[in-house]
Amino acid sequence: MFIHGPPGSGKSHLLQALSRLTIDYQRLTVYVPAGAPGVGPELVAQLNADTVVCMDDLDQIVGDQAWEESLLELYERLAGGHGVLVAAALQPPAGLELKLADLSTRLAAGGAYRLRPLADEMLPAAMRLRASMRGFEMPDSVSRYLLRRAPRDSAVLFGILDRIDQAAFSRQRRITVPFIKELEKEVTSSDR
């Protein structure tokens, strides 16, 4: 299976969730952020035929002959066993300009699915869900306040929520609009 979409559409989130889910079912699973420091084709070559491989940021390795060959060999190995490859990139397989045409064909064989960023009207619900997953309740007033002041990008908003949660935990405070205003003042004064 192949998923693609613009930054902030949830590709990495989806792959990481799949990794956690398959581990819960006692499957050997690996999340591979392609192109990350220390992650190379030699890692992929070591994966066995029964592994669930969640390969992220495939765009980062396009045109690298060693990576492409290793990925094609992995695909064949997984197809011969009980393994699964789920890959993600900004573009669908046909738009990646891979050197190995066979790799492009195989990546598209399991279906290519486009993800879209969350619509603005979905952001408050996504923020509440993220807060709930982190173990805190976020009032509607807080989500409205943040949406008026922050970019409407889920990755940015979730990062802000994570920092607010850490600050609230370390100070033993509830997350409220006045608390967020205090944090804004601290950030602004430390930038000067």
Short mmCIF file of N, CA and C in Angstrom, two decimals:
data_model
loop_
_atom_site.label_atom_id
_atom_site.label_comp_id
_atom_site.label_asym_id
_atom_site.label_seq_id
_atom_site.Cartn_x
_atom_site.Cartn_y
_atom_site.Cartn_z
N MET A 1 0.85 -1.16 0.00
CA MET A 1 0.00 0.00 0.00
C MET A 1 0.90 1.23 0.00
N PHE A 2 0.44 2.28 -0.67
CA PHE A 2 1.22 3.51 -0.78
C PHE A 2 0.30 4.68 -0.43
N ILE A 3 0.76 5.54 0.47
CA ILE A 3 -0.02 6.74 0.80
C ILE A 3 0.82 7.96 0.44
N HIS A 4 0.15 8.98 -0.04
CA HIS A 4 0.86 10.19 -0.43
C HIS A 4 0.00 11.41 -0.13
N GLY A 5 0.65 12.54 0.03
CA GLY A 5 -0.05 13.78 0.30
C GLY A 5 0.92 14.84 0.75
N PRO A 6 0.44 16.07 0.85
CA PRO A 6 1.32 17.18 1.23
C PRO A 6 1.75 17.10 2.69
N PRO A 7 2.76 17.88 3.06
CA PRO A 7 3.16 17.93 4.47
C PRO A 7 1.96 18.29 5.35
N GLY A 8 1.87 17.65 6.50
CA GLY A 8 0.78 17.94 7.42
C GLY A 8 -0.49 17.15 7.14
N SER A 9 -0.46 16.25 6.17
CA SER A 9 -1.67 15.49 5.85
C SER A 9 -1.82 14.24 6.71
N GLY A 10 -0.80 13.90 7.50
CA GLY A 10 -0.92 12.79 8.43
C GLY A 10 -0.24 11.50 8.02
N LYS A 11 0.61 11.56 7.01
CA LYS A 11 1.27 10.33 6.53
C LYS A 11 2.10 9.68 7.64
N SER A 12 2.97 10.45 8.26
CA SER A 12 3.84 9.90 9.32
C SER A 12 3.00 9.42 10.50
N HIS A 13 2.00 10.19 10.85
CA HIS A 13 1.12 9.82 11.96
C HIS A 13 0.45 8.46 11.68
N LEU A 14 -0.04 8.31 10.46
CA LEU A 14 -0.71 7.07 10.07
C LEU A 14 0.26 5.88 10.10
N LEU A 15 1.46 6.07 9.58
CA LEU A 15 2.45 4.98 9.58
C LEU A 15 2.86 4.60 11.00
N GLN A 16 3.05 5.60 11.85
CA GLN A 16 3.42 5.30 13.24
C GLN A 16 2.29 4.60 13.98
N ALA A 17 1.05 5.01 13.71
CA ALA A 17 -0.10 4.34 14.33
C ALA A 17 -0.19 2.89 13.85
N LEU A 18 0.04 2.67 12.57
CA LEU A 18 0.03 1.30 12.04
C LEU A 18 1.12 0.47 12.70
N SER A 19 2.29 1.06 12.89
CA SER A 19 3.39 0.35 13.56
C SER A 19 2.98 -0.09 14.96
N ARG A 20 2.38 0.83 15.72
CA ARG A 20 1.94 0.49 17.08
C ARG A 20 0.86 -0.59 17.06
N LEU A 21 -0.07 -0.48 16.14
CA LEU A 21 -1.17 -1.44 16.05
C LEU A 21 -0.66 -2.84 15.72
N THR A 22 0.24 -2.94 14.77
CA THR A 22 0.72 -4.27 14.38
C THR A 22 1.58 -4.89 15.47
N ILE A 23 2.29 -4.07 16.23
CA ILE A 23 3.05 -4.60 17.37
C ILE A 23 2.09 -5.21 18.38
N ASP A 24 0.93 -4.56 18.58
CA ASP A 24 -0.08 -5.10 19.50
C ASP A 24 -0.56 -6.48 19.08
N TYR A 25 -0.48 -6.78 17.79
CA TYR A 25 -0.88 -8.09 17.28
C TYR A 25 0.30 -9.04 17.12
N GLN A 26 1.38 -8.74 17.86
CA GLN A 26 2.56 -9.61 17.90
C GLN A 26 3.23 -9.76 16.54
N ARG A 27 3.16 -8.74 15.71
CA ARG A 27 3.85 -8.77 14.42
C ARG A 27 5.16 -8.02 14.54
N LEU A 28 6.20 -8.54 13.92
CA LEU A 28 7.47 -7.84 13.85
C LEU A 28 7.27 -6.62 12.96
N THR A 29 7.47 -5.45 13.50
CA THR A 29 7.17 -4.21 12.80
C THR A 29 8.33 -3.25 12.91
N VAL A 30 8.57 -2.51 11.83
CA VAL A 30 9.61 -1.49 11.86
C VAL A 30 9.13 -0.25 11.11
N TYR A 31 9.33 0.90 11.75
CA TYR A 31 9.05 2.19 11.12
C TYR A 31 10.38 2.71 10.60
N VAL A 32 10.47 2.98 9.31
CA VAL A 32 11.72 3.41 8.69
C VAL A 32 11.55 4.82 8.13
N PRO A 33 12.17 5.83 8.76
CA PRO A 33 12.14 7.18 8.19
C PRO A 33 13.25 7.31 7.14
N ALA A 34 12.94 7.02 5.90
CA ALA A 34 13.94 7.01 4.83
C ALA A 34 14.66 8.35 4.77
N GLY A 35 15.95 8.30 4.60
CA GLY A 35 16.73 9.52 4.49
C GLY A 35 17.17 10.10 5.81
N ALA A 36 16.69 9.56 6.93
CA ALA A 36 17.10 10.06 8.24
C ALA A 36 18.54 9.63 8.51
N PRO A 37 19.27 10.42 9.30
CA PRO A 37 20.65 10.04 9.63
C PRO A 37 20.71 8.64 10.25
N GLY A 38 21.63 7.84 9.78
CA GLY A 38 21.81 6.49 10.31
C GLY A 38 20.88 5.45 9.71
N VAL A 39 19.98 5.88 8.83
CA VAL A 39 19.06 4.94 8.18
C VAL A 39 19.47 4.82 6.72
N GLY A 40 19.87 3.62 6.33
CA GLY A 40 20.32 3.43 4.95
C GLY A 40 19.83 2.13 4.37
N PRO A 41 20.21 1.87 3.13
CA PRO A 41 19.76 0.65 2.46
C PRO A 41 20.21 -0.63 3.17
N GLU A 42 21.32 -0.54 3.91
CA GLU A 42 21.79 -1.73 4.62
C GLU A 42 20.82 -2.14 5.73
N LEU A 43 20.10 -1.18 6.32
CA LEU A 43 19.08 -1.50 7.33
C LEU A 43 17.95 -2.30 6.67
N VAL A 44 17.49 -1.81 5.54
CA VAL A 44 16.39 -2.45 4.82
C VAL A 44 16.79 -3.87 4.39
N ALA A 45 18.05 -4.05 4.03
CA ALA A 45 18.52 -5.37 3.59
C ALA A 45 18.45 -6.41 4.71
N GLN A 46 18.44 -5.97 5.96
CA GLN A 46 18.42 -6.89 7.10
C GLN A 46 17.01 -7.33 7.51
N LEU A 47 15.99 -6.70 6.97
CA LEU A 47 14.62 -7.01 7.37
C LEU A 47 14.18 -8.35 6.79
N ASN A 48 13.48 -9.13 7.62
CA ASN A 48 13.08 -10.46 7.14
C ASN A 48 11.72 -10.42 6.44
N ALA A 49 11.35 -11.54 5.85
CA ALA A 49 10.17 -11.65 5.00
C ALA A 49 8.85 -11.58 5.75
N ASP A 50 8.87 -11.61 7.07
CA ASP A 50 7.64 -11.57 7.86
C ASP A 50 7.40 -10.22 8.52
N THR A 51 8.20 -9.24 8.18
CA THR A 51 8.14 -7.94 8.83
C THR A 51 7.05 -7.06 8.22
N VAL A 52 6.42 -6.25 9.06
CA VAL A 52 5.56 -5.17 8.59
C VAL A 52 6.46 -3.94 8.55
N VAL A 53 6.69 -3.42 7.35
CA VAL A 53 7.61 -2.29 7.16
C VAL A 53 6.80 -1.05 6.82
N CYS A 54 6.93 -0.03 7.65
CA CYS A 54 6.28 1.26 7.41
C CYS A 54 7.38 2.23 7.00
N MET A 55 7.50 2.49 5.71
CA MET A 55 8.58 3.30 5.14
C MET A 55 8.08 4.71 4.87
N ASP A 56 8.61 5.67 5.62
CA ASP A 56 8.18 7.06 5.53
C ASP A 56 9.17 7.89 4.71
N ASP A 57 8.69 8.98 4.17
CA ASP A 57 9.53 9.96 3.46
C ASP A 57 10.30 9.33 2.30
N LEU A 58 9.64 8.51 1.53
CA LEU A 58 10.29 7.85 0.41
C LEU A 58 10.89 8.85 -0.57
N ASP A 59 10.37 10.06 -0.59
CA ASP A 59 10.90 11.11 -1.47
C ASP A 59 12.40 11.33 -1.24
N GLN A 60 12.83 11.10 0.00
CA GLN A 60 14.21 11.38 0.39
C GLN A 60 15.23 10.46 -0.28
N ILE A 61 14.80 9.34 -0.80
CA ILE A 61 15.75 8.37 -1.36
C ILE A 61 15.58 8.18 -2.87
N VAL A 62 14.69 8.93 -3.48
CA VAL A 62 14.46 8.83 -4.92
C VAL A 62 15.76 9.17 -5.66
N GLY A 63 16.12 8.33 -6.61
CA GLY A 63 17.32 8.56 -7.41
C GLY A 63 18.58 7.94 -6.83
N ASP A 64 18.51 7.45 -5.61
CA ASP A 64 19.66 6.79 -4.98
C ASP A 64 19.60 5.31 -5.37
N GLN A 65 20.50 4.91 -6.25
CA GLN A 65 20.48 3.55 -6.81
C GLN A 65 20.50 2.48 -5.73
N ALA A 66 21.38 2.63 -4.73
CA ALA A 66 21.49 1.62 -3.67
C ALA A 66 20.18 1.50 -2.90
N TRP A 67 19.57 2.65 -2.57
CA TRP A 67 18.30 2.64 -1.85
C TRP A 67 17.22 1.96 -2.69
N GLU A 68 17.11 2.38 -3.94
CA GLU A 68 16.05 1.83 -4.79
C GLU A 68 16.20 0.32 -4.97
N GLU A 69 17.43 -0.15 -5.18
CA GLU A 69 17.64 -1.59 -5.33
C GLU A 69 17.29 -2.33 -4.04
N SER A 70 17.70 -1.76 -2.92
CA SER A 70 17.40 -2.38 -1.63
C SER A 70 15.90 -2.43 -1.37
N LEU A 71 15.20 -1.38 -1.74
CA LEU A 71 13.75 -1.33 -1.55
C LEU A 71 13.03 -2.33 -2.46
N LEU A 72 13.50 -2.46 -3.69
CA LEU A 72 12.91 -3.44 -4.61
C LEU A 72 13.14 -4.86 -4.08
N GLU A 73 14.35 -5.14 -3.61
CA GLU A 73 14.64 -6.46 -3.02
C GLU A 73 13.76 -6.71 -1.79
N LEU A 74 13.57 -5.67 -0.97
CA LEU A 74 12.70 -5.80 0.20
C LEU A 74 11.28 -6.14 -0.23
N TYR A 75 10.77 -5.44 -1.22
CA TYR A 75 9.42 -5.69 -1.71
C TYR A 75 9.27 -7.16 -2.12
N GLU A 76 10.23 -7.66 -2.88
CA GLU A 76 10.18 -9.06 -3.34
C GLU A 76 10.25 -10.03 -2.16
N ARG A 77 11.10 -9.72 -1.18
CA ARG A 77 11.24 -10.58 0.00
C ARG A 77 9.93 -10.62 0.79
N LEU A 78 9.32 -9.46 0.99
CA LEU A 78 8.06 -9.39 1.74
C LEU A 78 6.94 -10.11 0.99
N ALA A 79 6.91 -9.95 -0.33
CA ALA A 79 5.88 -10.61 -1.15
C ALA A 79 6.01 -12.13 -1.07
N GLY A 80 7.23 -12.62 -0.91
CA GLY A 80 7.47 -14.06 -0.82
C GLY A 80 7.20 -14.63 0.57
N GLY A 81 7.05 -13.76 1.55
CA GLY A 81 6.78 -14.21 2.92
C GLY A 81 5.42 -13.72 3.36
N HIS A 82 5.33 -13.38 4.63
CA HIS A 82 4.08 -12.86 5.18
C HIS A 82 4.23 -11.40 5.57
N GLY A 83 5.18 -10.73 4.94
CA GLY A 83 5.45 -9.34 5.27
C GLY A 83 4.55 -8.38 4.52
N VAL A 84 4.63 -7.13 4.94
CA VAL A 84 3.82 -6.07 4.35
C VAL A 84 4.68 -4.83 4.24
N LEU A 85 4.55 -4.11 3.13
CA LEU A 85 5.21 -2.82 2.97
C LEU A 85 4.14 -1.76 2.80
N VAL A 86 4.19 -0.76 3.67
CA VAL A 86 3.34 0.42 3.53
C VAL A 86 4.30 1.59 3.44
N ALA A 87 4.24 2.31 2.33
CA ALA A 87 5.18 3.40 2.09
C ALA A 87 4.44 4.71 1.94
N ALA A 88 5.16 5.81 2.23
CA ALA A 88 4.56 7.14 2.14
C ALA A 88 5.53 8.12 1.51
N ALA A 89 4.97 9.04 0.74
CA ALA A 89 5.76 10.10 0.10
C ALA A 89 4.82 11.27 -0.21
N LEU A 90 5.42 12.34 -0.69
CA LEU A 90 4.62 13.50 -1.07
C LEU A 90 3.82 13.23 -2.35
N GLN A 91 4.41 12.46 -3.26
CA GLN A 91 3.81 12.17 -4.56
C GLN A 91 3.45 10.69 -4.66
N PRO A 92 2.53 10.34 -5.56
CA PRO A 92 2.24 8.92 -5.79
C PRO A 92 3.44 8.27 -6.49
N PRO A 93 3.51 6.94 -6.52
CA PRO A 93 4.66 6.27 -7.13
C PRO A 93 5.00 6.76 -8.54
N ALA A 94 4.00 6.99 -9.36
CA ALA A 94 4.25 7.43 -10.74
C ALA A 94 4.90 8.82 -10.79
N GLY A 95 4.73 9.61 -9.76
CA GLY A 95 5.29 10.96 -9.75
C GLY A 95 6.63 11.08 -9.06
N LEU A 96 7.20 9.97 -8.62
CA LEU A 96 8.44 10.01 -7.84
C LEU A 96 9.72 10.06 -8.67
N GLU A 97 9.65 9.77 -9.95
CA GLU A 97 10.84 9.75 -10.82
C GLU A 97 11.90 8.77 -10.31
N LEU A 98 11.44 7.58 -9.95
CA LEU A 98 12.36 6.53 -9.52
C LEU A 98 13.18 6.04 -10.71
N LYS A 99 14.43 5.68 -10.47
CA LYS A 99 15.29 5.15 -11.53
C LYS A 99 14.85 3.75 -11.94
N LEU A 100 14.35 2.98 -10.98
CA LEU A 100 13.92 1.61 -11.26
C LEU A 100 12.41 1.58 -11.54
N ALA A 101 12.06 1.39 -12.80
CA ALA A 101 10.64 1.37 -13.18
C ALA A 101 9.89 0.25 -12.47
N ASP A 102 10.57 -0.89 -12.25
CA ASP A 102 9.93 -2.01 -11.55
C ASP A 102 9.52 -1.61 -10.14
N LEU A 103 10.33 -0.78 -9.50
CA LEU A 103 10.01 -0.34 -8.14
C LEU A 103 8.75 0.51 -8.14
N SER A 104 8.65 1.42 -9.09
CA SER A 104 7.46 2.27 -9.19
C SER A 104 6.21 1.42 -9.39
N THR A 105 6.29 0.43 -10.26
CA THR A 105 5.16 -0.46 -10.53
C THR A 105 4.75 -1.23 -9.28
N ARG A 106 5.72 -1.76 -8.57
CA ARG A 106 5.42 -2.55 -7.38
C ARG A 106 4.86 -1.69 -6.26
N LEU A 107 5.39 -0.48 -6.11
CA LEU A 107 4.87 0.41 -5.06
C LEU A 107 3.41 0.77 -5.31
N ALA A 108 3.03 0.86 -6.57
CA ALA A 108 1.65 1.21 -6.91
C ALA A 108 0.72 -0.01 -6.89
N ALA A 109 1.29 -1.21 -6.89
CA ALA A 109 0.48 -2.43 -7.03
C ALA A 109 -0.52 -2.63 -5.89
N GLY A 110 -0.18 -2.21 -4.69
CA GLY A 110 -1.08 -2.40 -3.55
C GLY A 110 -2.09 -1.27 -3.39
N GLY A 111 -2.10 -0.36 -4.33
CA GLY A 111 -3.00 0.79 -4.26
C GLY A 111 -2.27 2.01 -3.72
N ALA A 112 -2.56 3.14 -4.32
CA ALA A 112 -1.99 4.41 -3.87
C ALA A 112 -3.14 5.30 -3.41
N TYR A 113 -3.03 5.80 -2.19
CA TYR A 113 -4.11 6.56 -1.57
C TYR A 113 -3.61 7.95 -1.20
N ARG A 114 -4.36 8.95 -1.62
CA ARG A 114 -3.99 10.34 -1.36
C ARG A 114 -4.61 10.81 -0.05
N LEU A 115 -3.79 11.41 0.80
CA LEU A 115 -4.28 12.04 2.03
C LEU A 115 -4.32 13.54 1.83
N ARG A 116 -5.28 14.16 2.43
CA ARG A 116 -5.39 15.62 2.37
C ARG A 116 -5.22 16.17 3.78
N PRO A 117 -4.71 17.40 3.87
CA PRO A 117 -4.63 18.01 5.21
C PRO A 117 -6.03 18.16 5.79
N LEU A 118 -6.11 18.23 7.11
CA LEU A 118 -7.41 18.42 7.75
C LEU A 118 -8.03 19.74 7.32
N ALA A 119 -9.31 19.72 7.07
CA ALA A 119 -10.04 20.95 6.78
C ALA A 119 -10.10 21.79 8.05
N ASP A 120 -10.16 23.11 7.89
CA ASP A 120 -10.17 24.02 9.04
C ASP A 120 -11.24 23.65 10.06
N GLU A 121 -12.41 23.24 9.59
CA GLU A 121 -13.50 22.94 10.53
C GLU A 121 -13.22 21.66 11.34
N MET A 122 -12.27 20.84 10.90
CA MET A 122 -11.91 19.61 11.62
C MET A 122 -10.80 19.83 12.65
N LEU A 123 -10.11 20.96 12.56
CA LEU A 123 -8.97 21.19 13.46
C LEU A 123 -9.34 21.20 14.94
N PRO A 124 -10.44 21.86 15.36
CA PRO A 124 -10.77 21.82 16.79
C PRO A 124 -10.98 20.40 17.32
N ALA A 125 -11.68 19.57 16.55
CA ALA A 125 -11.90 18.18 16.99
C ALA A 125 -10.58 17.42 17.04
N ALA A 126 -9.71 17.65 16.07
CA ALA A 126 -8.40 16.98 16.07
C ALA A 126 -7.57 17.43 17.26
N MET A 127 -7.66 18.71 17.60
CA MET A 127 -6.91 19.22 18.75
C MET A 127 -7.44 18.61 20.05
N ARG A 128 -8.77 18.49 20.17
CA ARG A 128 -9.35 17.87 21.36
C ARG A 128 -8.92 16.41 21.48
N LEU A 129 -8.92 15.71 20.35
CA LEU A 129 -8.48 14.31 20.34
C LEU A 129 -7.02 14.20 20.77
N ARG A 130 -6.18 15.07 20.23
CA ARG A 130 -4.75 15.06 20.60
C ARG A 130 -4.59 15.33 22.09
N ALA A 131 -5.34 16.30 22.60
CA ALA A 131 -5.28 16.61 24.04
C ALA A 131 -5.72 15.40 24.86
N SER A 132 -6.80 14.76 24.44
CA SER A 132 -7.30 13.59 25.15
C SER A 132 -6.26 12.46 25.15
N MET A 133 -5.60 12.26 24.02
CA MET A 133 -4.57 11.23 23.93
C MET A 133 -3.39 11.54 24.85
N ARG A 134 -3.14 12.81 25.11
CA ARG A 134 -2.05 13.20 26.01
C ARG A 134 -2.53 13.25 27.46
N GLY A 135 -3.84 13.03 27.67
CA GLY A 135 -4.34 12.94 29.04
C GLY A 135 -4.82 14.23 29.65
N PHE A 136 -5.15 15.22 28.83
CA PHE A 136 -5.71 16.44 29.39
C PHE A 136 -6.93 16.88 28.58
N GLU A 137 -7.75 17.67 29.24
CA GLU A 137 -8.96 18.17 28.60
C GLU A 137 -8.68 19.58 28.09
N MET A 138 -9.11 19.85 26.87
CA MET A 138 -8.89 21.17 26.30
C MET A 138 -10.23 21.84 26.05
N PRO A 139 -10.49 22.92 26.77
CA PRO A 139 -11.75 23.64 26.56
C PRO A 139 -11.84 24.21 25.14
N ASP A 140 -13.05 24.36 24.65
CA ASP A 140 -13.26 24.95 23.32
C ASP A 140 -12.65 26.34 23.23
N SER A 141 -12.69 27.08 24.33
CA SER A 141 -12.12 28.44 24.31
C SER A 141 -10.63 28.41 23.99
N VAL A 142 -9.93 27.38 24.45
CA VAL A 142 -8.49 27.26 24.18
C VAL A 142 -8.26 26.94 22.70
N SER A 143 -9.03 26.02 22.15
CA SER A 143 -8.83 25.70 20.73
C SER A 143 -9.16 26.90 19.85
N ARG A 144 -10.22 27.63 20.18
CA ARG A 144 -10.55 28.83 19.40
C ARG A 144 -9.43 29.86 19.49
N TYR A 145 -8.89 30.05 20.69
CA TYR A 145 -7.81 31.01 20.91
C TYR A 145 -6.58 30.62 20.07
N LEU A 146 -6.20 29.36 20.13
CA LEU A 146 -5.02 28.90 19.38
C LEU A 146 -5.23 29.01 17.87
N LEU A 147 -6.43 28.68 17.41
CA LEU A 147 -6.70 28.74 15.97
C LEU A 147 -6.69 30.17 15.43
N ARG A 148 -6.95 31.14 16.30
CA ARG A 148 -6.88 32.54 15.86
C ARG A 148 -5.44 33.03 15.78
N ARG A 149 -4.51 32.36 16.47
CA ARG A 149 -3.15 32.88 16.58
C ARG A 149 -2.07 32.02 15.93
N ALA A 150 -2.38 30.79 15.63
CA ALA A 150 -1.36 29.88 15.08
C ALA A 150 -1.71 29.51 13.64
N PRO A 151 -0.72 29.07 12.89
CA PRO A 151 -1.01 28.60 11.53
C PRO A 151 -1.99 27.42 11.58
N ARG A 152 -2.83 27.34 10.59
CA ARG A 152 -3.82 26.25 10.54
C ARG A 152 -3.19 25.01 9.89
N ASP A 153 -2.17 24.54 10.56
CA ASP A 153 -1.40 23.38 10.12
C ASP A 153 -1.38 22.40 11.28
N SER A 154 -1.90 21.20 11.07
CA SER A 154 -2.04 20.26 12.18
C SER A 154 -0.71 19.94 12.86
N ALA A 155 0.37 19.82 12.09
CA ALA A 155 1.67 19.51 12.71
C ALA A 155 2.11 20.64 13.63
N VAL A 156 1.93 21.88 13.19
CA VAL A 156 2.30 23.04 14.02
C VAL A 156 1.41 23.09 15.26
N LEU A 157 0.10 22.94 15.06
CA LEU A 157 -0.83 22.99 16.19
C LEU A 157 -0.56 21.88 17.20
N PHE A 158 -0.28 20.68 16.73
CA PHE A 158 -0.01 19.57 17.66
C PHE A 158 1.29 19.82 18.41
N GLY A 159 2.28 20.41 17.75
CA GLY A 159 3.52 20.76 18.43
C GLY A 159 3.29 21.79 19.52
N ILE A 160 2.45 22.78 19.23
CA ILE A 160 2.09 23.79 20.24
C ILE A 160 1.38 23.13 21.41
N LEU A 161 0.43 22.24 21.11
CA LEU A 161 -0.29 21.54 22.18
C LEU A 161 0.66 20.74 23.06
N ASP A 162 1.61 20.08 22.44
CA ASP A 162 2.58 19.29 23.22
C ASP A 162 3.37 20.19 24.16
N ARG A 163 3.81 21.35 23.67
CA ARG A 163 4.58 22.28 24.52
C ARG A 163 3.71 22.86 25.63
N ILE A 164 2.45 23.17 25.32
CA ILE A 164 1.54 23.69 26.34
C ILE A 164 1.32 22.63 27.41
N ASP A 165 1.12 21.39 26.99
CA ASP A 165 0.92 20.29 27.94
C ASP A 165 2.13 20.13 28.86
N GLN A 166 3.32 20.18 28.29
CA GLN A 166 4.55 20.06 29.10
C GLN A 166 4.65 21.19 30.11
N ALA A 167 4.35 22.42 29.66
CA ALA A 167 4.42 23.57 30.57
C ALA A 167 3.37 23.45 31.67
N ALA A 168 2.16 23.04 31.31
CA ALA A 168 1.09 22.90 32.30
C ALA A 168 1.44 21.81 33.32
N PHE A 169 2.02 20.73 32.84
CA PHE A 169 2.41 19.64 33.74
C PHE A 169 3.51 20.09 34.70
N SER A 170 4.53 20.74 34.16
CA SER A 170 5.65 21.14 35.02
C SER A 170 5.24 22.20 36.04
N ARG A 171 4.22 22.99 35.72
CA ARG A 171 3.76 24.04 36.65
C ARG A 171 2.50 23.64 37.41
N GLN A 172 2.03 22.43 37.13
CA GLN A 172 0.82 21.93 37.77
C GLN A 172 -0.35 22.90 37.58
N ARG A 173 -0.56 23.30 36.31
CA ARG A 173 -1.63 24.24 35.97
C ARG A 173 -2.61 23.59 35.00
N ARG A 174 -3.84 24.07 35.08
CA ARG A 174 -4.84 23.66 34.09
C ARG A 174 -4.59 24.45 32.82
N ILE A 175 -5.00 23.89 31.71
CA ILE A 175 -4.80 24.56 30.43
C ILE A 175 -6.01 25.45 30.17
N THR A 176 -5.75 26.74 30.25
CA THR A 176 -6.78 27.76 30.06
C THR A 176 -6.22 28.85 29.15
N VAL A 177 -7.08 29.72 28.67
CA VAL A 177 -6.62 30.83 27.84
C VAL A 177 -5.68 31.74 28.64
N PRO A 178 -6.00 32.11 29.90
CA PRO A 178 -5.05 32.94 30.65
C PRO A 178 -3.67 32.28 30.80
N PHE A 179 -3.63 30.97 31.01
CA PHE A 179 -2.35 30.27 31.12
C PHE A 179 -1.57 30.37 29.81
N ILE A 180 -2.26 30.19 28.69
CA ILE A 180 -1.59 30.28 27.38
C ILE A 180 -1.08 31.69 27.15
N LYS A 181 -1.84 32.70 27.58
CA LYS A 181 -1.38 34.09 27.44
C LYS A 181 -0.10 34.31 28.24
N GLU A 182 -0.03 33.72 29.43
CA GLU A 182 1.21 33.81 30.24
C GLU A 182 2.38 33.20 29.48
N LEU A 183 2.15 32.04 28.90
CA LEU A 183 3.22 31.38 28.14
C LEU A 183 3.66 32.24 26.96
N GLU A 184 2.70 32.87 26.28
CA GLU A 184 3.04 33.73 25.14
C GLU A 184 3.92 34.89 25.58
N LYS A 185 3.59 35.50 26.73
CA LYS A 185 4.40 36.61 27.24
C LYS A 185 5.82 36.15 27.54
N GLU A 186 5.95 34.98 28.13
CA GLU A 186 7.29 34.45 28.45
C GLU A 186 8.10 34.22 27.18
N VAL A 187 7.47 33.65 26.17
CA VAL A 187 8.17 33.39 24.91
C VAL A 187 8.57 34.70 24.25
N THR A 188 7.65 35.66 24.24
CA THR A 188 7.92 36.96 23.62
C THR A 188 9.05 37.68 24.34
N SER A 189 9.03 37.68 25.67
CA SER A 189 10.08 38.39 26.42
C SER A 189 11.43 37.68 26.30
N SER A 190 11.45 36.36 26.14
CA SER A 190 12.73 35.65 26.00
C SER A 190 13.31 35.81 24.61
N ASP A 191 12.47 36.20 23.62
CA ASP A 191 12.96 36.42 22.26
C ASP A 191 13.67 37.76 22.12
N ARG A 192 13.48 38.64 23.08
CA ARG A 192 14.07 39.99 22.96
C ARG A 192 15.50 40.01 23.39
#
